[in-house]
C-alpha positions as a printed Julia matrix, in Angstrom:
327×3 Matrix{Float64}:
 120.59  182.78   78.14
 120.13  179.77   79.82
 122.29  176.77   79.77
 120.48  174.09   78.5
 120.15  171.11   79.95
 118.8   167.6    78.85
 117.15  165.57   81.64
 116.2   161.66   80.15
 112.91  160.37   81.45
 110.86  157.35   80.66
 109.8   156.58   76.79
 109.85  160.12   74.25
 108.78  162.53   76.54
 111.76  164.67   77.21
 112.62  168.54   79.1
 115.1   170.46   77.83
 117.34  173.88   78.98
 116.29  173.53   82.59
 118.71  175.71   84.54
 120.77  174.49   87.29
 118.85  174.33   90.5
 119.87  176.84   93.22
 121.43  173.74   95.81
 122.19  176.21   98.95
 118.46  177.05   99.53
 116.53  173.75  100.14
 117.13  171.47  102.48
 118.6   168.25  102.35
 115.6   166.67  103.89
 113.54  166.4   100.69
 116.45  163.89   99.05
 114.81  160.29   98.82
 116.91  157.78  101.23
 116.3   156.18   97.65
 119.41  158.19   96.59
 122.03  157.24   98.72
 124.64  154.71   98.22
 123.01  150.9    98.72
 125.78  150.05  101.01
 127.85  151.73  102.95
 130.69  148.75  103.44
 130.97  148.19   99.14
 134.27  146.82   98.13
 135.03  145.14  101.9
 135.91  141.7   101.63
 133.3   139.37  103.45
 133.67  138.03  107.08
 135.55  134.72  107.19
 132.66  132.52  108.12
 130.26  134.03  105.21
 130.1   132.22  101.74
 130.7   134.47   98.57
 127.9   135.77   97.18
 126.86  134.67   93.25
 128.16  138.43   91.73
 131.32  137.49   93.64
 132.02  134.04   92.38
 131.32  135.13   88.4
 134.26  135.16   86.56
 135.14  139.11   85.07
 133.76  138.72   82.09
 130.29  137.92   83.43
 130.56  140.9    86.18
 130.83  143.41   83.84
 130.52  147.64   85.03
 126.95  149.17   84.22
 127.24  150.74   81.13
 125.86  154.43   80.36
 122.23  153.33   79.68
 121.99  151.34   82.88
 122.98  154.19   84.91
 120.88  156.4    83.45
 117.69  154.18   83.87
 118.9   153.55   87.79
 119.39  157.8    87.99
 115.25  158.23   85.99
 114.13  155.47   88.98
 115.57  157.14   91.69
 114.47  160.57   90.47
 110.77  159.05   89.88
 110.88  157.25   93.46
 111.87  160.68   95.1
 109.31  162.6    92.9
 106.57  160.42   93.97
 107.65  160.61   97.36
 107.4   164.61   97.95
 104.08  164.46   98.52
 104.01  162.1   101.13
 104.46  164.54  104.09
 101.82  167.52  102.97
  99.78  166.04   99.66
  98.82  168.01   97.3
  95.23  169.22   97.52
  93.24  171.02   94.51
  91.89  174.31   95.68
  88.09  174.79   96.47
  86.52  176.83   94.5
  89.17  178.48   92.55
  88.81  179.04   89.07
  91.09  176.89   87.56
  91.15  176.8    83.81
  94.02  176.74   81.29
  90.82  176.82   78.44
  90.34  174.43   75.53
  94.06  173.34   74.17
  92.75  172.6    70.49
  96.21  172.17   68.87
  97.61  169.88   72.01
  94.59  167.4    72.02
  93.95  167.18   68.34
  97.97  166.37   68.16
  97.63  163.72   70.65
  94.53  162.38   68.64
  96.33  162.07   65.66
  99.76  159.95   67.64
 102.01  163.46   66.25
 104.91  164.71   67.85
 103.5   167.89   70.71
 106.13  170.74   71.72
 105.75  172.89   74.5
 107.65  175.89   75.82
 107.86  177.14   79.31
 108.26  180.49   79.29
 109.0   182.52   81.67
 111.56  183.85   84.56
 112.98  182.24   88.01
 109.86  180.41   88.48
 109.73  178.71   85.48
 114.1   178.01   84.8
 113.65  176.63   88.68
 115.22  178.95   90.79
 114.71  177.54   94.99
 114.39  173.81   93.75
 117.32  170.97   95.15
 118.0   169.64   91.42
 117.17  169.88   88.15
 114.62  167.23   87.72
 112.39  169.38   90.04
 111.4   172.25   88.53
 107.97  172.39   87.46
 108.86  172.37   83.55
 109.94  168.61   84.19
 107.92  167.78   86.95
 105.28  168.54   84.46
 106.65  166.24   81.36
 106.61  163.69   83.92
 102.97  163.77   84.66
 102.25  163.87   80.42
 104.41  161.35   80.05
 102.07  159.31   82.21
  98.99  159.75   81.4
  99.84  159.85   77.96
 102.97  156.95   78.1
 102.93  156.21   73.9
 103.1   160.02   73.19
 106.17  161.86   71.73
 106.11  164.86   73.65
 108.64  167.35   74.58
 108.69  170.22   77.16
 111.27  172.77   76.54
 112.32  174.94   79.68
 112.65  179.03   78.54
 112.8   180.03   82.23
 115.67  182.96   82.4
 115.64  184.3    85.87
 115.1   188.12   86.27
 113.23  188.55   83.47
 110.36  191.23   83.25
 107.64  190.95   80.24
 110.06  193.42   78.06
 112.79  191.49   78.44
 110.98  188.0    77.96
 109.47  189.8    74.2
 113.52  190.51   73.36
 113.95  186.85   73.13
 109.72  185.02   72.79
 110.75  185.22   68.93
 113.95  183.66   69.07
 113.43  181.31   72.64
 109.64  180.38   71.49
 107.87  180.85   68.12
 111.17  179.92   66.36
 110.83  176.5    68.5
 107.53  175.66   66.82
 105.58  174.99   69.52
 101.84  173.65   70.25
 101.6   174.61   73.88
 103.42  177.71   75.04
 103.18  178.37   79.11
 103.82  181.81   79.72
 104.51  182.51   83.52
 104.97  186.12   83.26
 104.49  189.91   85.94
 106.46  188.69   88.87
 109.33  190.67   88.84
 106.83  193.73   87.13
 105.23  193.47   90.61
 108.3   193.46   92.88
 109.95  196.36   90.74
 106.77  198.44   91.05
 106.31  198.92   87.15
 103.37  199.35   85.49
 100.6   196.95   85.57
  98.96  198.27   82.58
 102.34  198.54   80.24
 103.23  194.77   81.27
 100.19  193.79   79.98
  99.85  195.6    76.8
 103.49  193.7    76.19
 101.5   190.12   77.58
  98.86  190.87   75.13
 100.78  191.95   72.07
 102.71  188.6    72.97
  99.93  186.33   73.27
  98.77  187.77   70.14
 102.19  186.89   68.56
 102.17  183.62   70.19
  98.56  182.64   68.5
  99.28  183.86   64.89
 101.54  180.77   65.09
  99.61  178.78   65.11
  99.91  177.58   69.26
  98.01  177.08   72.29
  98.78  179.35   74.66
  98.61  179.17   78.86
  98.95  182.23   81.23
 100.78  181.83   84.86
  99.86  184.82   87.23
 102.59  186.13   89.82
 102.89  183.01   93.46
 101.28  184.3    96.49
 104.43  184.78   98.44
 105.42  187.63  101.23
 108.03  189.42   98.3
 104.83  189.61   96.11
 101.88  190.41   98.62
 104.18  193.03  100.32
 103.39  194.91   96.66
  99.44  193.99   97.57
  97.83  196.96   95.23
 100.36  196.17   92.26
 100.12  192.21   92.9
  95.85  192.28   92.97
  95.71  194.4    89.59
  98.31  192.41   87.71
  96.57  189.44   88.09
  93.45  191.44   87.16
  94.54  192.47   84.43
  96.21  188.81   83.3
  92.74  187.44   83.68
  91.4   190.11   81.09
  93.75  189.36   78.48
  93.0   185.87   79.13
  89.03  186.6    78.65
  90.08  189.08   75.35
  92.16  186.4    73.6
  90.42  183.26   74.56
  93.32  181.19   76.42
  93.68  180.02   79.83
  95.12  181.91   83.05
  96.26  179.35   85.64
  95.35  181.5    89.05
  98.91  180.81   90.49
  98.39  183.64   92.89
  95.1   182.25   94.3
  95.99  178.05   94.49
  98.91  179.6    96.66
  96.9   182.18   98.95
  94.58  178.88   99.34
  97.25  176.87  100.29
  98.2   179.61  103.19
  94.81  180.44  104.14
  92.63  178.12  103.61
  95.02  174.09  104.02
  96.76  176.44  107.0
 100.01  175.62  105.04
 102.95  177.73  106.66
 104.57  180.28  103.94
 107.98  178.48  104.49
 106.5   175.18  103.76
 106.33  175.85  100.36
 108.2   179.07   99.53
 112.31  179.27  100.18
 113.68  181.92  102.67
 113.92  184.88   99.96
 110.34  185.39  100.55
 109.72  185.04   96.8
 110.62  181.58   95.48
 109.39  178.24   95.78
 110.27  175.06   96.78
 110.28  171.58   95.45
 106.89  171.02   97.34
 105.89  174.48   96.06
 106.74  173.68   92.09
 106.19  170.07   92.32
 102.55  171.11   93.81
 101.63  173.95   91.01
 103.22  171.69   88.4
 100.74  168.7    89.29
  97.62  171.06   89.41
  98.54  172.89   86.05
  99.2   169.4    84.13
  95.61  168.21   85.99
  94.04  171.19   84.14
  95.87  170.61   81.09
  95.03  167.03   80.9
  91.22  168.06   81.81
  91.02  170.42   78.74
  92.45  167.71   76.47
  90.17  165.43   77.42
  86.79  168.06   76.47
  88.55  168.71   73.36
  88.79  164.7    72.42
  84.84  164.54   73.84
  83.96  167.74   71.13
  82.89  169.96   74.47
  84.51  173.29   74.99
  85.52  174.16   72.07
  85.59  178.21   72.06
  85.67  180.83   69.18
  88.06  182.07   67.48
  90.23  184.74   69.35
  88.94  188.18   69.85
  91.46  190.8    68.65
  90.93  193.77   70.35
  92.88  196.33   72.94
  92.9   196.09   75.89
């Protein structure tokens, strides 16, 4: 299981058991100058012929060390400065024409109506604990609280990172009872067929597992978001397994009434059709992304998410209750 891992942002919104990022694969170059020390020459005296400055000439007691809290606001300003800069070299466009829907979040939005606490899970494998990102604070589980946090900046809400790399859909429904329902969640984002894909299992068993766990997912009483395989050269070199799984995700998202965020297709667009190069925003393993690559699909997904909460508050899109029948 993963280690978890608290990261402190900005008023209540917080992201919690986000794994430790894998440093060796990104490069240095997406680390905000912000980040570095402010000056290089700290703790040299000054040149003869230059006066003190005022932090020099206050007696001890006045130039007291930062305590814990200040630190940790400096670390949540440098982190936001560096997040907000990622997009500044290739921004983040939506996708034309692809259908992106993560369907009418009932329990979310009438939560956020009535100013109560909202939980939600990422769950998932490598993708979701962050696997190819250069710290923690930019996987797309946090990356996401970020963007809730503001546009909704008085809410209490709390995304909980369930990303254990590896995992297939079996292994993910040995632990959605313990790792998800028995977190209470509203909102439960289940990145899931990946590693199916890659291993060349079964399509059509993953799914019956997806399904039976959507189903389990729902009878608690939460919303609930699919997240197709990423369109990356590990995945597409599987192209007959890779087209049918996210076939058949889209099905179970029609049967049970939820959302499918088309991962597979915002990242195909992003090659094809924006002329993106693969290693711009996928790591050298040919299967992972990286922090333009999360922080990207993060920002779309919460766009969507935010959409669909906003119908719900306007009494539009409201669909039936869910279907309950094989697939």
């Amino acid at each position: 299981m993963a280690t978890a891992l608290l990261l402190l942002i900005p008023a209540a919104t917080a992201t919690v058991g986000a794994e430790s990022a894998q440093q060796s694969t990104v490069s240095d170059s997406v680390k905000s100058d912000a980040a570095r020390p402010a000056a290089d020459n700290a703790g040299q005296a000054p040149p003869a012929n230059q006066a003190p400055s005022a932090t020099q000439m206050q007696p001890d007691s006045l130039a007291r060390p930062k305590s814990l809290t200040d630190k940790a606001i400096e670390k949540v300003k440098q982190v936001a400065k560096t997040a907000s800069d990622i997009f500044s070299r290739v921004p983040c466009l939506p996708p034309k024409g692809a259908p992106r829907t993560v369907g009418s979040l009932r329990r979310v939005a009438h939560k956020l109506a009535a100013g109560e606490p909202v939980v939600i899970v990422a769950f998932g494998s490598s993708s979701t604990q962050g696997y190819g990102t250069s710290a923690p604070e930019f996987t797309y589980p946090n990356r996401l609280a970020a963007q809730l946090h503001r546009k909704y900046p008085t809410a209490d809400i709390t995304v909980i990172n369930r990303g254990h790399g590896g995992d297939d859909a079996r292994e993910m429904m040995m632990r959605l009872q313990n790792e998800v329902i028995d977190m209470h969640p509203d909102m439960v984002i289940w990145q899931v067929g990946t590693n199916a894909v890659i291993r060349d299992l079964d399509p059509d068993a993953t799914v019956q597992l997806v399904q039976d766990g959507v189903a389990r997912i729902q009878a608690a009483g939460a919303d609930v978001v699919l997240v197709d395989p990423q369109y990356s050269p590990r995945v597409t070199e599987h192209q007959e397994n890779a087209s049918k799984m996210v076939r058949l995700l889209s099905r179970v998202g029609q049967l049970r009434h939820i959302g499918v965020f088309p991962r597979f297709e915002v990242m195909r667009q992003w090659h094809e059709n924006q002329a993106l190069p693969i290693d711009s925003f996928v790591i050298a393993d040919g299967l992972h992304m990286n922090d333009w690559g999360y922080a990207c699909f993060a920002q779309l997904l919460g766009d969507d998410i935010i959409r669909s909460v906003g119908q719900i508050k306007l009494g539009i899109n409201v669909p039936n209750a869910p279907i309950n029948r094989p697939m």
